[in-house]
Amino acid sequence: MRYSSQIKPISYLKAHAAEVLATLSEGREPLVITQNGEAKAVLQDVASFEETQETLALLKVLALGHQDVAAGKLKPVADVVARLRAKRAAG
């Protein structure tokens, strides 16, 4: 994805807010907003934002799992399965 075509000054956002929001929802591409020639913010539609947050949460879970593996916090699969079967039988 090339962001260079999705860069607009803040004055454009102020003058075309409804159009910008419609474009964000339809195209699902983020829009970089500049102020005084510098990138200051990125706008994106809510669905894309939610997807990004879910992806970040999954990546965090993976990273935590990797840390556990690196620290040697492991249990044999047979032990875990036996514990789950015992819980199921007791419940």
The first five atom37 places (N, CA, C, CB, O) and aatype in JSON, in Angstrom:
{
  "aatype": [12, 1, 18, 15, 15, 5, 9, 11, 14, 9, 15, 18, 10, 11, 0, 8, 0, 0, 6, 19, 10, 0, 16, 10, 15, 6, 7, 1, 6, 14, 10, 19, 9, 16, 5, 2, 7, 6, 0, 11, 0, 19, 10, 5, 3, 19, 0, 15, 13, 6, 6, 16, 5, 6, 16, 10, 0, 10, 10, 11, 19, 10, 0, 10, 7, 8, 5, 3, 19, 0, 0, 7, 11, 10, 11, 14, 19, 0, 3, 19, 19, 0, 1, 10, 1, 0, 11, 1, 0, 0, 7],
  "atom_mask": [
    [1, 1, 1, 1, 1],
    [1, 1, 1, 1, 1],
    [1, 1, 1, 1, 1],
    [1, 1, 1, 1, 1],
    [1, 1, 1, 1, 1],
    [1, 1, 1, 1, 1],
    [1, 1, 1, 1, 1],
    [1, 1, 1, 1, 1],
    [1, 1, 1, 1, 1],
    [1, 1, 1, 1, 1],
    [1, 1, 1, 1, 1],
    [1, 1, 1, 1, 1],
    [1, 1, 1, 1, 1],
    [1, 1, 1, 1, 1],
    [1, 1, 1, 1, 1],
    [1, 1, 1, 1, 1],
    [1, 1, 1, 1, 1],
    [1, 1, 1, 1, 1],
    [1, 1, 1, 1, 1],
    [1, 1, 1, 1, 1],
    [1, 1, 1, 1, 1],
    [1, 1, 1, 1, 1],
    [1, 1, 1, 1, 1],
    [1, 1, 1, 1, 1],
    [1, 1, 1, 1, 1],
    [1, 1, 1, 1, 1],
    [1, 1, 1, 0, 1],
    [1, 1, 1, 1, 1],
    [1, 1, 1, 1, 1],
    [1, 1, 1, 1, 1],
    [1, 1, 1, 1, 1],
    [1, 1, 1, 1, 1],
    [1, 1, 1, 1, 1],
    [1, 1, 1, 1, 1],
    [1, 1, 1, 1, 1],
    [1, 1, 1, 1, 1],
    [1, 1, 1, 0, 1],
    [1, 1, 1, 1, 1],
    [1, 1, 1, 1, 1],
    [1, 1, 1, 1, 1],
    [1, 1, 1, 1, 1],
    [1, 1, 1, 1, 1],
    [1, 1, 1, 1, 1],
    [1, 1, 1, 1, 1],
    [1, 1, 1, 1, 1],
    [1, 1, 1, 1, 1],
    [1, 1, 1, 1, 1],
    [1, 1, 1, 1, 1],
    [1, 1, 1, 1, 1],
    [1, 1, 1, 1, 1],
    [1, 1, 1, 1, 1],
    [1, 1, 1, 1, 1],
    [1, 1, 1, 1, 1],
    [1, 1, 1, 1, 1],
    [1, 1, 1, 1, 1],
    [1, 1, 1, 1, 1],
    [1, 1, 1, 1, 1],
    [1, 1, 1, 1, 1],
    [1, 1, 1, 1, 1],
    [1, 1, 1, 1, 1],
    [1, 1, 1, 1, 1],
    [1, 1, 1, 1, 1],
    [1, 1, 1, 1, 1],
    [1, 1, 1, 1, 1],
    [1, 1, 1, 0, 1],
    [1, 1, 1, 1, 1],
    [1, 1, 1, 1, 1],
    [1, 1, 1, 1, 1],
    [1, 1, 1, 1, 1],
    [1, 1, 1, 1, 1],
    [1, 1, 1, 1, 1],
    [1, 1, 1, 0, 1],
    [1, 1, 1, 1, 1],
    [1, 1, 1, 1, 1],
    [1, 1, 1, 1, 1],
    [1, 1, 1, 1, 1],
    [1, 1, 1, 1, 1],
    [1, 1, 1, 1, 1],
    [1, 1, 1, 1, 1],
    [1, 1, 1, 1, 1],
    [1, 1, 1, 1, 1],
    [1, 1, 1, 1, 1],
    [1, 1, 1, 1, 1],
    [1, 1, 1, 1, 1],
    [1, 1, 1, 1, 1],
    [1, 1, 1, 1, 1],
    [1, 1, 1, 1, 1],
    [1, 1, 1, 1, 1],
    [1, 1, 1, 1, 1],
    [1, 1, 1, 1, 1],
    [1, 1, 1, 0, 1]
  ],
  "atom_positions": [
    [[0.84, -1.18, 0.0], [0.0, 0.0, 0.0], [0.88, 1.23, 0.0], [-0.95, 0.0, 1.21], [1.81, 1.34, 0.8]],
    [[0.59, 2.15, -0.88], [1.37, 3.39, -0.96], [0.6, 4.5, -0.28], [1.7, 3.76, -2.44], [-0.52, 4.84, -0.68]],
    [[1.19, 5.07, 0.74], [0.53, 6.13, 1.48], [0.7, 7.5, 0.84], [1.05, 6.18, 2.89], [0.01, 8.45, 1.22]],
    [[1.6, 7.61, -0.12], [1.87, 8.92, -0.72], [0.64, 9.52, -1.39], [3.0, 8.81, -1.72], [0.52, 10.74, -1.47]],
    [[-0.27, 8.68, -1.87], [-1.48, 9.21, -2.5], [-2.56, 9.5, -1.47], [-2.02, 8.22, -3.53], [-3.6, 10.07, -1.81]],
    [[-2.32, 9.13, -0.23], [-3.31, 9.32, 0.82], [-2.82, 10.34, 1.85], [-3.62, 7.98, 1.5], [-2.94, 10.13, 3.06]],
    [[-2.28, 11.44, 1.37], [-1.8, 12.5, 2.26], [-2.56, 13.77, 1.93], [-0.25, 12.72, 2.1], [-2.61, 14.2, 0.78]],
    [[-3.15, 14.38, 2.95], [-3.92, 15.61, 2.77], [-3.59, 16.58, 3.9], [-5.45, 15.32, 2.72], [-3.32, 16.15, 5.03]],
    [[-3.61, 17.87, 3.61], [-3.41, 18.86, 4.68], [-4.65, 18.95, 5.57], [-3.08, 20.25, 4.09], [-5.75, 18.59, 5.15]],
    [[-4.46, 19.42, 6.77], [-5.58, 19.53, 7.71], [-6.68, 20.44, 7.17], [-5.07, 20.06, 9.06], [-7.85, 20.25, 7.49]],
    [[-6.31, 21.42, 6.35], [-7.33, 22.31, 5.78], [-8.28, 21.53, 4.86], [-6.66, 23.47, 4.99], [-9.46, 21.85, 4.79]],
    [[-7.76, 20.52, 4.17], [-8.6, 19.67, 3.31], [-9.58, 18.89, 4.18], [-7.73, 18.71, 2.46], [-10.76, 18.77, 3.84]],
    [[-9.1, 18.36, 5.28], [-9.97, 17.62, 6.19], [-11.08, 18.52, 6.72], [-9.16, 17.04, 7.36], [-12.24, 18.11, 6.78]],
    [[-10.73, 19.73, 7.11], [-11.73, 20.66, 7.63], [-12.79, 20.99, 6.59], [-11.06, 21.94, 8.1], [-13.98, 21.09, 6.92]],
    [[-12.39, 21.15, 5.36], [-13.32, 21.54, 4.3], [-14.1, 20.37, 3.72], [-12.57, 22.23, 3.19], [-15.17, 20.58, 3.15]],
    [[-13.6, 19.16, 3.85], [-14.22, 18.0, 3.21], [-14.42, 16.84, 4.18], [-13.38, 17.54, 2.03], [-14.26, 15.68, 3.79]],
    [[-14.76, 17.11, 5.42], [-14.84, 16.07, 6.45], [-15.78, 14.94, 6.06], [-15.28, 16.68, 7.77], [-15.42, 13.77, 6.19]],
    [[-16.98, 15.26, 5.6], [-17.95, 14.21, 5.26], [-17.44, 13.34, 4.11], [-19.31, 14.83, 4.88], [-17.59, 12.12, 4.14]],
    [[-16.85, 13.97, 3.11], [-16.29, 13.23, 1.97], [-15.13, 12.33, 2.41], [-15.81, 14.22, 0.88], [-15.02, 11.18, 1.97]],
    [[-14.29, 12.85, 3.28], [-13.14, 12.08, 3.78], [-13.64, 10.85, 4.53], [-12.25, 12.95, 4.71], [-13.12, 9.75, 4.34]],
    [[-14.64, 11.03, 5.39], [-15.17, 9.89, 6.14], [-15.78, 8.84, 5.22], [-16.22, 10.37, 7.14], [-15.59, 7.64, 5.45]],
    [[-16.49, 9.27, 4.2], [-17.07, 8.32, 3.25], [-15.98, 7.56, 2.5], [-17.99, 9.06, 2.24], [-16.08, 6.35, 2.3]],
    [[-14.94, 8.27, 2.1], [-13.83, 7.64, 1.38], [-13.11, 6.63, 2.27], [-12.85, 8.7, 0.88], [-12.72, 5.56, 1.81]],
    [[-12.92, 6.98, 3.54], [-12.27, 6.06, 4.47], [-13.06, 4.77, 4.62], [-12.1, 6.73, 5.83], [-12.49, 3.68, 4.63]],
    [[-14.37, 4.9, 4.74], [-15.23, 3.72, 4.91], [-15.24, 2.85, 3.68], [-16.65, 4.14, 5.25], [-15.2, 1.62, 3.77]],
    [[-15.3, 3.47, 2.52], [-15.37, 2.72, 1.26], [-14.03, 2.09, 0.89], [-15.84, 3.63, 0.14], [-13.97, 0.9, 0.57]],
    [[-12.98, 2.87, 0.94], [-11.67, 2.41, 0.47], [-10.87, 1.65, 1.51], [0.0, 0.0, 0.0], [-9.99, 0.86, 1.16]],
    [[-11.18, 1.88, 2.8], [-10.5, 1.24, 3.91], [-8.99, 1.44, 3.86], [-10.81, -0.22, 3.92], [-8.23, 0.58, 4.3]],
    [[-8.57, 2.59, 3.33], [-7.16, 2.96, 3.35], [-6.98, 4.15, 4.28], [-6.64, 3.3, 1.9], [-7.8, 5.08, 4.26]],
    [[-5.95, 4.14, 5.1], [-5.74, 5.27, 6.02], [-5.38, 6.55, 5.27], [-4.65, 4.93, 7.03], [-4.89, 6.52, 4.14]],
    [[-5.64, 7.65, 5.92], [-5.34, 8.97, 5.37], [-4.39, 9.68, 6.32], [-6.64, 9.8, 5.16], [-4.67, 9.82, 7.5]],
    [[-3.25, 10.13, 5.79], [-2.28, 10.87, 6.59], [-2.64, 12.35, 6.51], [-0.82, 10.62, 6.08], [-2.79, 12.9, 5.42]],
    [[-2.77, 12.98, 7.66], [-3.1, 14.41, 7.75], [-1.84, 15.18, 8.12], [-4.25, 14.66, 8.79], [-1.14, 14.84, 9.07]],
    [[-1.58, 16.22, 7.35], [-0.4, 17.04, 7.62], [-0.81, 18.4, 8.19], [0.43, 17.23, 6.34], [-1.91, 18.89, 7.96]],
    [[0.12, 18.98, 8.92], [-0.05, 20.34, 9.44], [1.29, 21.02, 9.3], [-0.56, 20.35, 10.94], [2.31, 20.52, 9.79]],
    [[1.29, 22.15, 8.64], [2.54, 22.87, 8.35], [3.55, 21.98, 7.64], [3.14, 23.4, 9.64], [4.75, 22.07, 7.89]],
    [[3.06, 21.14, 6.75], [3.92, 20.29, 5.93], [4.46, 19.04, 6.61], [0.0, 0.0, 0.0], [5.21, 18.29, 5.99]],
    [[4.08, 18.81, 7.86], [4.55, 17.62, 8.59], [3.38, 16.69, 8.87], [5.24, 18.03, 9.91], [2.28, 17.14, 9.18]],
    [[3.62, 15.39, 8.76], [2.6, 14.4, 9.09], [2.29, 14.51, 10.58], [3.06, 12.96, 8.71], [3.19, 14.47, 11.42]],
    [[0.99, 14.65, 10.91], [0.6, 14.81, 12.31], [-0.37, 13.75, 12.79], [-0.02, 16.16, 12.5], [-0.42, 13.46, 13.99]],
    [[-1.14, 13.15, 11.88], [-2.13, 12.17, 12.31], [-2.45, 11.23, 11.16], [-3.42, 12.87, 12.81], [-2.21, 11.53, 9.99]],
    [[-3.01, 10.08, 11.53], [-3.48, 9.11, 10.55], [-4.93, 8.81, 10.88], [-2.61, 7.81, 10.55], [-5.26, 8.47, 12.01]],
    [[-5.79, 8.94, 9.89], [-7.21, 8.63, 10.05], [-7.5, 7.31, 9.37], [-8.11, 9.76, 9.48], [-6.98, 7.03, 8.29]],
    [[-8.33, 6.49, 10.0], [-8.75, 5.25, 9.37], [-10.18, 4.94, 9.8], [-7.78, 4.09, 9.73], [-10.66, 5.45, 10.8]],
    [[-10.84, 4.08, 9.01], [-12.21, 3.72, 9.34], [-12.21, 2.81, 10.58], [-12.91, 3.02, 8.15], [-11.2, 2.2, 10.91]],
    [[-13.36, 2.74, 11.24], [-13.48, 2.0, 12.49], [-13.21, 0.51, 12.29], [-14.86, 2.21, 13.09], [-12.54, -0.1, 13.11]],
    [[-13.73, -0.07, 11.22], [-13.54, -1.51, 10.99], [-12.05, -1.84, 10.86], [-14.29, -1.96, 9.72], [-11.59, -2.84, 11.41]],
    [[-11.31, -1.03, 10.14], [-9.87, -1.25, 10.0], [-9.16, -1.1, 11.33], [-9.27, -0.28, 8.97], [-8.26, -1.87, 11.66]],
    [[-9.57, -0.1, 12.11], [-8.98, 0.12, 13.43], [-9.2, -1.09, 14.33], [-9.57, 1.39, 14.1], [-8.29, -1.56, 15.0]],
    [[-10.45, -1.62, 14.33], [-10.77, -2.78, 15.15], [-9.95, -4.0, 14.71], [-12.26, -3.09, 15.08], [-9.47, -4.75, 15.55]],
    [[-9.8, -4.2, 13.41], [-8.99, -5.31, 12.91], [-7.54, -5.17, 13.36], [-9.06, -5.37, 11.38], [-6.91, -6.15, 13.75]],
    [[-7.03, -3.96, 13.32], [-5.66, -3.71, 13.75], [-5.5, -4.02, 15.23], [-5.26, -2.24, 13.47], [-4.51, -4.64, 15.64]],
    [[-6.47, -3.61, 16.03], [-6.4, -3.87, 17.47], [-6.45, -5.36, 17.77], [-7.54, -3.15, 18.2], [-5.73, -5.85, 18.65]],
    [[-7.29, -6.1, 17.05], [-7.37, -7.55, 17.22], [-6.04, -8.22, 16.83], [-8.53, -8.13, 16.39], [-5.57, -9.13, 17.51]],
    [[-5.46, -7.75, 15.74], [-4.18, -8.3, 15.3], [-3.1, -8.03, 16.33], [-3.79, -7.7, 13.94], [-2.29, -8.92, 16.63]],
    [[-3.07, -6.83, 16.87], [-2.07, -6.5, 17.89], [-2.26, -7.36, 19.14], [-2.16, -5.01, 18.26], [-1.28, -7.79, 19.75]],
    [[-3.51, -7.62, 19.52], [-3.77, -8.47, 20.69], [-3.26, -9.88, 20.45], [-5.28, -8.5, 21.0], [-2.65, -10.48, 21.34]],
    [[-3.49, -10.42, 19.25], [-2.99, -11.76, 18.93], [-1.47, -11.8, 18.93], [-3.52, -12.22, 17.57], [-0.87, -12.76, 19.43]],
    [[-0.85, -10.77, 18.38], [0.61, -10.71, 18.37], [1.17, -10.65, 19.79], [1.09, -9.5, 17.56], [2.22, -11.22, 20.08]],
    [[0.47, -9.94, 20.67], [0.91, -9.86, 22.06], [0.83, -11.23, 22.73], [0.06, -8.84, 22.84], [1.74, -11.62, 23.47]],
    [[-0.26, -11.97, 22.47], [-0.39, -13.32, 23.02], [0.74, -14.21, 22.52], [-1.76, -13.93, 22.66], [1.33, -14.97, 23.29]],
    [[1.05, -14.12, 21.23], [2.15, -14.9, 20.67], [3.49, -14.53, 21.31], [2.23, -14.69, 19.15], [4.29, -15.4, 21.62]],
    [[3.71, -13.24, 21.5], [4.97, -12.79, 22.1], [5.09, -13.29, 23.54], [5.06, -11.25, 22.07], [6.16, -13.71, 23.97]],
    [[3.98, -13.25, 24.28], [4.0, -13.76, 25.66], [4.28, -15.26, 25.68], [2.67, -13.46, 26.37], [5.02, -15.75, 26.53]],
    [[3.68, -15.99, 24.73], [3.94, -17.42, 24.63], [5.4, -17.7, 24.31], [0.0, 0.0, 0.0], [6.01, -18.62, 24.86]],
    [[5.95, -16.9, 23.41], [7.37, -17.06, 23.05], [8.26, -16.81, 24.27], [7.75, -16.09, 21.9], [9.25, -17.5, 24.47]],
    [[7.9, -15.82, 25.07], [8.68, -15.54, 26.29], [8.61, -16.72, 27.25], [8.16, -14.26, 26.98], [9.62, -17.08, 27.87]],
    [[7.44, -17.32, 27.39], [7.29, -18.48, 28.26], [8.16, -19.63, 27.78], [5.81, -18.92, 28.33], [8.82, -20.3, 28.58]],
    [[8.16, -19.87, 26.47], [8.99, -20.95, 25.9], [10.46, -20.65, 26.18], [8.74, -21.09, 24.36], [11.21, -21.54, 26.6]],
    [[10.87, -19.42, 25.94], [12.27, -19.05, 26.15], [12.66, -19.2, 27.63], [12.5, -17.6, 25.68], [13.81, -19.51, 27.94]],
    [[11.7, -18.97, 28.54], [11.98, -19.08, 29.97], [11.85, -20.51, 30.47], [11.04, -18.17, 30.76], [12.09, -20.79, 31.65]],
    [[11.46, -21.43, 29.58], [11.34, -22.83, 29.97], [10.06, -23.16, 30.69], [0.0, 0.0, 0.0], [9.95, -24.21, 31.32]],
    [[9.08, -22.28, 30.61], [7.79, -22.52, 31.27], [6.93, -23.41, 30.38], [7.06, -21.18, 31.58], [5.98, -22.94, 29.75]],
    [[7.27, -24.68, 30.33], [6.59, -25.63, 29.46], [6.06, -26.8, 30.28], [7.54, -26.13, 28.36], [6.59, -27.13, 31.34]],
    [[4.99, -27.42, 29.76], [4.46, -28.63, 30.36], [4.26, -29.65, 29.25], [3.13, -28.36, 31.13], [3.86, -29.28, 28.15]],
    [[4.54, -30.89, 29.52], [4.3, -31.92, 28.5], [2.81, -31.98, 28.12], [4.78, -33.29, 29.01], [1.94, -31.83, 28.98]],
    [[2.54, -32.2, 26.86], [1.17, -32.25, 26.37], [0.37, -33.33, 27.1], [1.14, -32.52, 24.87], [-0.8, -33.12, 27.43]],
    [[0.99, -34.45, 27.36], [0.3, -35.55, 28.04], [-0.21, -35.11, 29.41], [1.23, -36.76, 28.19], [-1.31, -35.5, 29.82]],
    [[0.57, -34.3, 30.13], [0.14, -33.81, 31.45], [-1.06, -32.88, 31.32], [1.29, -33.09, 32.15], [-2.0, -32.96, 32.11]],
    [[-1.03, -32.01, 30.35], [-2.13, -31.06, 30.14], [-3.4, -31.81, 29.76], [-1.77, -30.03, 29.06], [-4.47, -31.53, 30.29]],
    [[-3.3, -32.77, 28.84], [-4.46, -33.55, 28.41], [-5.03, -34.33, 29.59], [-4.08, -34.52, 27.27], [-6.25, -34.36, 29.77]],
    [[-4.18, -34.94, 30.39], [-4.65, -35.7, 31.56], [-5.39, -34.79, 32.55], [-3.46, -36.39, 32.26], [-6.42, -35.18, 33.1]],
    [[-4.86, -33.61, 32.75], [-5.51, -32.66, 33.67], [-6.88, -32.23, 33.13], [-4.62, -31.41, 33.89], [-7.84, -32.17, 33.9]],
    [[-6.97, -31.95, 31.82], [-8.25, -31.56, 31.23], [-9.26, -32.69, 31.29], [-8.05, -31.13, 29.8], [-10.44, -32.45, 31.56]],
    [[-8.82, -33.93, 31.05], [-9.73, -35.08, 31.14], [-10.22, -35.29, 32.56], [-9.03, -36.35, 30.63], [-11.38, -35.64, 32.77]],
    [[-9.36, -35.07, 33.53], [-9.75, -35.21, 34.93], [-10.79, -34.16, 35.3], [-8.53, -35.11, 35.85], [-11.73, -34.46, 36.03]],
    [[-10.62, -32.94, 34.81], [-11.6, -31.89, 35.08], [-12.94, -32.22, 34.46], [-11.11, -30.54, 34.56], [-13.98, -32.03, 35.08]],
    [[-12.91, -32.73, 33.22], [-14.13, -33.07, 32.51], [-14.88, -34.2, 33.25], [-13.8, -33.48, 31.06], [-16.1, -34.17, 33.37]],
    [[-14.13, -35.19, 33.72], [-14.74, -36.32, 34.41], [-15.33, -35.9, 35.75], [-13.7, -37.43, 34.62], [-16.36, -36.43, 36.18]],
    [[-14.69, -34.94, 36.41], [-15.18, -34.47, 37.7], [-16.4, -33.55, 37.56], [-14.06, -33.74, 38.43], [-17.2, -33.43, 38.49]],
    [[-16.52, -32.91, 36.41], [-17.58, -31.91, 36.21], [-18.81, -32.5, 35.73], [0.0, 0.0, 0.0], [-19.79, -31.78, 35.51]]
  ]
}
